[in-house]
Amino acid sequence: MQPGGSSCPRKPRRCWPPAFFHVDCAATLQRLYCLVVIEAGSRHVHILGVTAHPDGPRATQQIRNLLMDLGDRAADFRFPGRDRAGQFTASFDAALAGAGIEAVQIPPRSPRANACAERFVLTARTEVTDRMLISGERHLRLVLAEYEAHYNGRRPHRSRQLRPPRPDRPVADLSQKRIKRRPVLGGLLSEYQRAA
């Protein structure tokens, strides 16, 4: 019997395929690649790394790091697929298989098969990377780390009834008269909370 009185087995949480997206650096004119994985049910985002040279060994190491961070929760996850990019090698699939996750390739030229990741990339570009000049790899890491914390802890999501994936504080009641605004990423975004 499962907690809550249900006798059905616990369903694994789904993770959308890992995806790379690129950001062009304004200072060095270099293209930087970010590896991202999104939990489909909660919309929780894991930004796994930033690099100028994405390759198979780096992607494999990043997914191993994610699996170690998840610990026992990794058994609850299931990746429905991955795209056919050259960074996702046999060792990448073997790292997932070691955690009991079967990797399946999504069909070629089918962006809808990876819609959740595509939506996050559009959101990240619209809200952050298209609105600021990225000066280098270190700067992009800092910006994405702050944006990941905002996205997972405070940003409202329509699919979740305007709740963040994992709120780090109570959601602000905007019907109150006194609301305090907190700038994020130098004022590019704003977070709101009840004034004390």
XYZ file of C-alpha atoms in Angstrom:
196
model
C 0.000 0.000 0.000
C 1.428 3.378 -1.017
C 1.268 6.456 1.234
C -2.109 8.092 0.939
C -3.980 4.779 0.719
C -3.356 4.067 -2.974
C -2.375 0.538 -3.900
C -0.995 1.473 -7.325
C 2.792 1.583 -7.701
C 4.541 4.929 -7.599
C 4.850 6.392 -11.091
C 8.293 7.563 -12.165
C 8.687 11.279 -12.767
C 9.399 12.071 -16.361
C 12.308 14.140 -17.506
C 12.300 15.666 -20.939
C 15.293 14.944 -23.130
C 18.504 16.746 -22.292
C 19.099 19.568 -24.748
C 21.838 21.983 -25.709
C 21.134 25.615 -26.487
C 23.624 28.257 -27.503
C 24.333 31.805 -26.390
C 26.615 34.117 -28.350
C 29.191 35.996 -26.286
C 29.317 39.732 -27.007
C 32.915 40.364 -25.943
C 34.718 37.402 -27.528
C 32.210 36.666 -30.325
C 32.321 33.067 -29.132
C 29.344 30.698 -29.147
C 28.743 29.047 -25.762
C 26.576 25.952 -25.283
C 24.420 25.162 -22.256
C 23.158 21.685 -21.376
C 19.719 21.651 -19.736
C 17.368 18.953 -18.394
C 13.778 19.716 -17.344
C 11.532 17.674 -15.074
C 8.302 17.479 -17.059
C 5.826 17.246 -14.190
C 7.154 20.025 -12.001
C 8.944 22.120 -14.686
C 12.036 22.116 -12.462
C 15.114 23.019 -14.536
C 18.630 21.636 -14.141
C 21.264 23.644 -16.024
C 24.126 21.185 -16.168
C 26.930 23.193 -17.653
C 28.286 25.827 -20.022
C 31.073 25.176 -22.490
C 32.480 26.487 -25.744
C 33.237 22.963 -26.968
C 30.374 20.540 -26.328
C 31.468 16.963 -26.897
C 30.501 13.452 -25.858
C 32.764 13.064 -22.806
C 31.667 16.432 -21.372
C 27.950 15.636 -21.854
C 28.471 12.214 -20.269
C 30.216 13.743 -17.255
C 27.469 16.342 -16.832
C 24.742 13.666 -16.829
C 26.763 11.613 -14.313
C 26.966 14.699 -12.092
C 23.189 15.151 -12.332
C 22.585 11.494 -11.454
C 24.886 11.838 -8.417
C 23.077 15.021 -7.315
C 19.725 13.270 -7.617
C 20.969 10.305 -5.589
C 18.119 7.931 -4.759
C 15.656 10.145 -6.650
C 17.344 9.143 -9.932
C 15.382 5.873 -9.873
C 12.157 7.923 -10.098
C 13.199 9.576 -13.348
C 12.712 8.382 -16.866
C 14.089 10.153 -19.914
C 11.661 9.614 -22.791
C 14.387 10.304 -25.301
C 17.251 12.388 -26.504
C 17.959 14.104 -29.765
C 20.441 12.841 -32.310
C 23.194 15.374 -31.562
C 26.732 14.047 -31.677
C 27.298 14.999 -28.030
C 24.966 12.218 -26.882
C 27.217 9.203 -27.390
C 27.067 5.538 -26.382
C 28.826 6.419 -23.103
C 26.053 8.966 -22.404
C 23.454 6.218 -22.888
C 25.522 3.851 -20.718
C 25.631 6.396 -17.879
C 21.839 6.598 -17.982
C 21.478 2.820 -18.243
C 23.647 2.455 -15.129
C 20.943 4.365 -13.233
C 18.169 2.237 -14.750
C 17.118 4.876 -17.298
C 16.681 3.833 -20.900
C 17.590 6.492 -23.462
C 15.524 6.545 -26.643
C 16.305 8.775 -29.607
C 13.589 11.194 -30.652
C 12.712 11.254 -34.368
C 14.813 13.533 -36.576
C 13.506 17.031 -37.313
C 10.724 16.860 -34.734
C 10.979 19.827 -32.343
C 7.610 18.959 -30.784
C 9.151 15.813 -29.328
C 11.290 18.117 -27.186
C 8.696 20.857 -26.656
C 9.321 21.421 -22.942
C 13.037 22.063 -23.473
C 12.305 24.255 -26.493
C 9.875 26.302 -24.383
C 12.484 26.761 -21.638
C 15.118 27.851 -24.181
C 12.716 30.434 -25.628
C 11.866 31.670 -22.124
C 15.538 31.928 -21.085
C 16.411 33.786 -24.260
C 13.421 36.133 -24.084
C 13.820 36.976 -20.415
C 17.606 37.002 -20.045
C 20.181 36.243 -22.720
C 18.630 38.353 -25.497
C 18.353 41.333 -23.141
C 21.900 41.470 -21.806
C 25.419 41.321 -23.167
C 27.223 38.173 -22.064
C 30.910 38.906 -21.635
C 32.225 35.357 -21.359
C 31.786 31.807 -20.116
C 32.101 32.713 -16.435
C 29.569 35.530 -16.797
C 27.089 33.207 -18.544
C 27.482 30.615 -15.762
C 26.689 33.252 -13.120
C 23.708 34.626 -15.052
C 22.252 31.160 -15.684
C 22.776 30.095 -12.055
C 20.838 33.134 -10.840
C 18.165 32.630 -13.497
C 17.846 28.926 -12.597
C 17.251 29.858 -8.935
C 14.644 32.443 -10.014
C 12.966 30.056 -12.484
C 12.756 27.172 -10.000
C 12.037 29.139 -6.834
C 10.017 32.230 -7.704
C 8.884 32.448 -11.333
C 5.151 31.707 -11.778
C 4.227 29.009 -14.305
C 0.836 28.928 -16.005
C 0.810 25.135 -16.180
C 1.236 25.038 -12.377
C -1.535 27.545 -11.480
C 1.035 30.380 -11.238
C 3.204 28.514 -8.717
C 6.964 28.038 -9.120
C 8.330 24.476 -9.455
C 9.926 24.464 -5.996
C 9.057 27.662 -4.113
C 11.822 28.807 -1.792
C 9.418 31.079 0.141
C 5.644 31.588 0.293
C 4.099 33.008 -2.857
C 3.341 36.721 -2.502
C -0.310 37.625 -2.032
C -0.670 40.473 -4.502
C -4.063 41.474 -3.084
C -2.248 43.072 -0.111
C -1.632 46.797 -0.303
C 2.090 46.754 0.474
C 4.220 44.727 -1.912
C 8.014 44.824 -2.008
C 9.847 44.422 -5.328
C 13.235 42.688 -5.429
C 15.283 43.128 -8.610
C 16.940 40.021 -10.078
C 19.836 40.026 -12.550
C 20.479 43.725 -12.057
C 16.833 44.706 -12.482
C 16.251 42.687 -15.653
C 13.622 40.632 -13.794
C 11.617 41.337 -10.645
C 10.380 39.207 -7.766
C 7.611 40.357 -5.444
C 6.869 39.628 -1.794
C 4.728 41.025 0.957
C 6.323 44.032 2.657
C 7.141 43.557 6.340
